[in-house]
Short mmCIF file of C-alpha atoms in Angstrom, two decimals:
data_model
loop_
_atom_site.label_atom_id
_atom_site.label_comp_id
_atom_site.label_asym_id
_atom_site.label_seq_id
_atom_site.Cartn_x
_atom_site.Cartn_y
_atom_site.Cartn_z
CA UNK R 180 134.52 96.47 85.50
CA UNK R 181 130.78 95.56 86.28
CA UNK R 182 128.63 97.76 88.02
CA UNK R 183 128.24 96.35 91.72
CA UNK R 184 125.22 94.40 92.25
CA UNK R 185 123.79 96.99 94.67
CA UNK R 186 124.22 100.09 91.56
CA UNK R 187 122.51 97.35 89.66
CA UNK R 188 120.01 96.69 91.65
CA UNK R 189 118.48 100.50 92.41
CA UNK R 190 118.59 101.13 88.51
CA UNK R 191 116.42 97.96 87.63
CA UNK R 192 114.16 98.99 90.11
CA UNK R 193 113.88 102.87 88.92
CA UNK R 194 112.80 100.81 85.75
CA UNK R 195 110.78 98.88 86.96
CA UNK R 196 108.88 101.45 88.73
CA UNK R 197 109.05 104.15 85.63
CA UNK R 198 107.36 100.70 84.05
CA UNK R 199 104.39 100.40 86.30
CA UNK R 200 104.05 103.98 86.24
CA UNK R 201 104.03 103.58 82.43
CA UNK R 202 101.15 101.02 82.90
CA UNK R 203 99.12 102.73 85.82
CA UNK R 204 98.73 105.36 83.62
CA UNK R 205 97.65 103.25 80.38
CA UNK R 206 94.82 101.37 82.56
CA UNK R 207 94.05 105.19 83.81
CA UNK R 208 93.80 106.77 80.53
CA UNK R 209 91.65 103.64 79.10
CA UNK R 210 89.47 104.02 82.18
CA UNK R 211 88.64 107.52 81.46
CA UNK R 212 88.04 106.96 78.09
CA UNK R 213 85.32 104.54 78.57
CA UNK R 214 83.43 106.68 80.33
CA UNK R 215 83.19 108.93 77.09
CA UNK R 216 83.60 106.29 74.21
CA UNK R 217 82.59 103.05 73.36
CA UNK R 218 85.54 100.39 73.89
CA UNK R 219 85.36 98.73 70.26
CA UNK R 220 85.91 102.23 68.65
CA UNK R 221 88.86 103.43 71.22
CA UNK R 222 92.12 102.69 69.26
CA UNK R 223 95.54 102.25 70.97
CA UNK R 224 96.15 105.81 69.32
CA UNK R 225 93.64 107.10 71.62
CA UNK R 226 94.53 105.43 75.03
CA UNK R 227 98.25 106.74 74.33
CA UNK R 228 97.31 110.40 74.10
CA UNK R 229 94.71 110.42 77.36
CA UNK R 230 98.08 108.57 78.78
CA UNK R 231 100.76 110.74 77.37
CA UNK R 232 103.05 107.74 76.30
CA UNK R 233 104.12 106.79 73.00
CA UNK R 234 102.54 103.91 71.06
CA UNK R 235 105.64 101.92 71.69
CA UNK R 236 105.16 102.27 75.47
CA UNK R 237 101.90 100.15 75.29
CA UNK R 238 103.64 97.62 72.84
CA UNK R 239 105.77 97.30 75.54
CA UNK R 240 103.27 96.22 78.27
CA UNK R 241 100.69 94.59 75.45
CA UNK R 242 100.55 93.00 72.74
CA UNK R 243 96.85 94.30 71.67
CA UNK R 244 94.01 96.24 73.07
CA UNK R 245 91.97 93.23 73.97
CA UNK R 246 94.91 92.30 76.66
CA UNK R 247 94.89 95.60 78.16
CA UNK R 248 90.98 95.70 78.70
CA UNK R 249 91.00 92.00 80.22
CA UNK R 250 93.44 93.06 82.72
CA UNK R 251 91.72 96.04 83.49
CA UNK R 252 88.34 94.78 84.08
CA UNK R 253 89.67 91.83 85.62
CA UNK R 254 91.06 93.90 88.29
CA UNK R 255 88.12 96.14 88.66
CA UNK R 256 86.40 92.73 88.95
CA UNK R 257 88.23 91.47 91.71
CA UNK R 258 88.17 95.10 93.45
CA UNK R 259 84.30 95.14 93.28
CA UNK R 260 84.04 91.64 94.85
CA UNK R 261 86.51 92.26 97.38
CA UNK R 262 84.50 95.27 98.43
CA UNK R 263 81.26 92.72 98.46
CA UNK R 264 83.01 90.19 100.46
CA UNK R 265 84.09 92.86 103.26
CA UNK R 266 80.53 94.00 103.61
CA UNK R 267 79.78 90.37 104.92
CA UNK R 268 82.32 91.02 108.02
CA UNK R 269 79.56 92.73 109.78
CA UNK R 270 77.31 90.88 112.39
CA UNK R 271 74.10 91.85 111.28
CA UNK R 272 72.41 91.90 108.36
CA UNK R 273 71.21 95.24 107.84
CA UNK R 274 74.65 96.81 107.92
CA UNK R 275 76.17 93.82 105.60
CA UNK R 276 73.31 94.83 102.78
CA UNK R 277 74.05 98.77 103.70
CA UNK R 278 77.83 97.92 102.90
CA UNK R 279 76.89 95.81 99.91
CA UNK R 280 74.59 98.43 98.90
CA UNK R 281 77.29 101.62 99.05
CA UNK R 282 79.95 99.41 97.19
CA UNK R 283 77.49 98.58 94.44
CA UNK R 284 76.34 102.14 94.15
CA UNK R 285 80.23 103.25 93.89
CA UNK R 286 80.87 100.96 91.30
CA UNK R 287 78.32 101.99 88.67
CA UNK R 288 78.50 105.54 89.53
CA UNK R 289 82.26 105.88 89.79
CA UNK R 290 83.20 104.03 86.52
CA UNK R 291 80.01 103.68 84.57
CA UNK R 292 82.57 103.22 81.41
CA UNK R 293 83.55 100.06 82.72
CA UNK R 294 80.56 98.68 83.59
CA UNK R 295 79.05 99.43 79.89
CA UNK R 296 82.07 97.66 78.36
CA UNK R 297 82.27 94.62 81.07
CA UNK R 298 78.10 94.27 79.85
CA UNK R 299 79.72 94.82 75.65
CA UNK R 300 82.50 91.87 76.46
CA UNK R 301 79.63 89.58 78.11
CA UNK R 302 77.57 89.55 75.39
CA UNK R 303 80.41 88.65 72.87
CA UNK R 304 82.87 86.26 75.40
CA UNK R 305 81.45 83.89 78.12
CA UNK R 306 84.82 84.02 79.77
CA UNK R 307 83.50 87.19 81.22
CA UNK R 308 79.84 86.20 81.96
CA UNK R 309 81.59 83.28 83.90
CA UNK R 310 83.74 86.31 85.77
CA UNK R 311 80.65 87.40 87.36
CA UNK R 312 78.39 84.71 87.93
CA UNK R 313 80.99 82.61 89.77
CA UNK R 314 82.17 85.56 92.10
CA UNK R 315 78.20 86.30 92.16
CA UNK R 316 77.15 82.89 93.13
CA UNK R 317 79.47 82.60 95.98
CA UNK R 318 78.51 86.34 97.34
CA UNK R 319 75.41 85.52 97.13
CA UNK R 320 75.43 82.42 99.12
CA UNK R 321 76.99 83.79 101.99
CA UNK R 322 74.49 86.57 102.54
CA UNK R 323 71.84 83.68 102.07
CA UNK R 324 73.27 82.10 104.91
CA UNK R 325 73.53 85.15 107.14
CA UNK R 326 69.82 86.23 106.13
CA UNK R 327 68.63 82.72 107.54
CA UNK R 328 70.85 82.30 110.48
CA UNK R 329 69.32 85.95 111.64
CA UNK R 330 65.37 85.11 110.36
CA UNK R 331 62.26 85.39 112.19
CA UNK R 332 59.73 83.10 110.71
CA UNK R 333 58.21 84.85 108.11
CA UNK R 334 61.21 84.77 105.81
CA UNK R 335 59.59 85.46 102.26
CA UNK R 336 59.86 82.10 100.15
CA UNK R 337 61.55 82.27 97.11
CA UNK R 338 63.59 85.39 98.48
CA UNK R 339 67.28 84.97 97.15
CA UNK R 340 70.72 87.07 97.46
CA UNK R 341 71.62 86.12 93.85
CA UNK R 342 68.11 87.39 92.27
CA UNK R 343 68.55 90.39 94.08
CA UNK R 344 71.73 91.05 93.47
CA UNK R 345 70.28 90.87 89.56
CA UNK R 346 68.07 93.48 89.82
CA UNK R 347 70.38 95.52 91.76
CA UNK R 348 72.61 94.92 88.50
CA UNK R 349 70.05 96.07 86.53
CA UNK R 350 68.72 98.89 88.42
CA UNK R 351 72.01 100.65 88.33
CA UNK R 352 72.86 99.45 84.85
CA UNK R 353 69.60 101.80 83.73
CA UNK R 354 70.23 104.59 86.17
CA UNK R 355 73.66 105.31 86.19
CA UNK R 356 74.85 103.72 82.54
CA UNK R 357 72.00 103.67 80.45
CA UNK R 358 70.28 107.25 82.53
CA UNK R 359 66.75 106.07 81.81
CA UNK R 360 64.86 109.78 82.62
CA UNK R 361 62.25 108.32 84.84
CA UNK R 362 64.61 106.79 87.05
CA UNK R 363 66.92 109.60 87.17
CA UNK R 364 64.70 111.74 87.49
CA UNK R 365 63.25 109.87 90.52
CA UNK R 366 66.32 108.24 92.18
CA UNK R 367 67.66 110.93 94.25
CA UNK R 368 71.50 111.13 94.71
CA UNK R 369 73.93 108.45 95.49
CA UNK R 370 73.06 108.28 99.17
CA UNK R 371 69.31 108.21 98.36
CA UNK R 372 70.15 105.43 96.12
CA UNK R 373 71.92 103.21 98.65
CA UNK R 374 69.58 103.44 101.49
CA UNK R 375 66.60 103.09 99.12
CA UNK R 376 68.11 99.79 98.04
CA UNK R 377 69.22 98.11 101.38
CA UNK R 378 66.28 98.96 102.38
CA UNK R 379 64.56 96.95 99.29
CA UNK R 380 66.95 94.16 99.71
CA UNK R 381 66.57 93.85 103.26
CA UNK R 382 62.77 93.94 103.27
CA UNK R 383 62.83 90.59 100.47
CA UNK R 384 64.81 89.01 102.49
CA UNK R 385 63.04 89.06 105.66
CA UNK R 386 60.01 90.38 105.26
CA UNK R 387 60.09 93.01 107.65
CA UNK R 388 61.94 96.58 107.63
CA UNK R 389 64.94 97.62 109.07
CA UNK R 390 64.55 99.57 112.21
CA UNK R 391 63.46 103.01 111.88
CA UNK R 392 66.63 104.43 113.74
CA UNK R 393 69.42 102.84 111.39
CA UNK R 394 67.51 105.18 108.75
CA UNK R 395 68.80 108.51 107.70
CA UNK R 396 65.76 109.29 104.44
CA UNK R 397 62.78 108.99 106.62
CA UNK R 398 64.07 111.97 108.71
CA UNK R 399 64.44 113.95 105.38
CA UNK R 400 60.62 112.86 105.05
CA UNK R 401 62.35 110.73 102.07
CA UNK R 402 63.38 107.18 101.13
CA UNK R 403 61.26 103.93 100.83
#
């Protein structure tokens, strides 16, 4: 006698949820890793032990390394731009580039791993240099268009979201992946870091700073 659809039913999903478990923790484990070791020497061996399942458990979800890293940055990817895109819900500028600036911040200092081996795949596939810029381009428009719907005249010429958002790229890349001394031995802490920057970003694209009182560094007698 078959087992009644219901019966059937719960054990697929216990499966299916052991499965994902199975998988959370792979994309964990390889996440961790990457903050310690370079992602072209991390073997499958290695991303099985930091997850505690056997090799046959990633075989299961992937077929090779280079599968499990694309879906794992691709998420992070789309997690990172989400976080970008919410920061334009707020009305005025200053707070969107605040926002902008924390989730930037978070993402290079929370998983600087990542962000090293998202730069190693660039460099190697344009799929992933593609990833960015198109997500980038977009972002970057927006915030355009909210800088000049809110400008004085006075607007710096030349002053774009997307350049910015380059050498906000690269600012972080050097302090929190690459840990150039002078800059971290300058920066501050995270919060320093993300004032200091909206304030930067703000001030290029208006040409004029944000008012004193949204500040929290200049009463520490710190901050740009």
């Amino acid at each position: 006698m078959s087992a009644p659809k219901d019966v059937v039913g719960i054990g697929n999903g216990r499966r299916q949820g052991r499965s994902e478990r199975t998988r959370r923790k792979i994309k964990a484990a390889t996440i961790a890793l990457l903050n310690s070791q370079n992602y072209f020497d991390m073997t499958i061996t290695d991303i099985c032990r930091g997850a505690g399942v056997a090799t046959g458990g990633f075989y299961f979800h992937y077929d090779k390394k280079a599968d499990l890293i694309e879906e794992v940055v691709r998420e992070h990817n789309a997690s990172f731009w989400a976080a970008l895109m919410t920061a334009l819900d707020y009305r005025d500028l200053y707070s969107a580039i605040f926002a902008a600036s924390t989730a930037l911040v978070r993402a290079y200092y929370d998983s600087p791993g990542l962000v090293r081996c998202f730069n190693q795949l660039a460099m190697i596939d344009r799929v992933y240099v593609k990833l960015w810029d198109d997500a980038a381009t977009v972002w970057a428009a927006r915030l355009d268009d909210m800088a000049a719907a809110g400008a004085a005249t006075g607007r710096p010429e030349g002053a774009s979201a997307y350049g910015l958002l380059s050498f906000a790229d690269l600012f972080l890349f050097e302090l929190f992946i690459e840990k150039e001394p002078g800059l971290v031995a300058s920066a501050g802490g995270t919060d320093e870091v993300t004032e200091n920057l909206a304030v930067l970003w703000y001030r290029a694209l208006t040409g004029r700073s944000p008012v004193p009182a949204r500040l929290a560094l200049p009463n520490r007698n710190v901050g740009v």
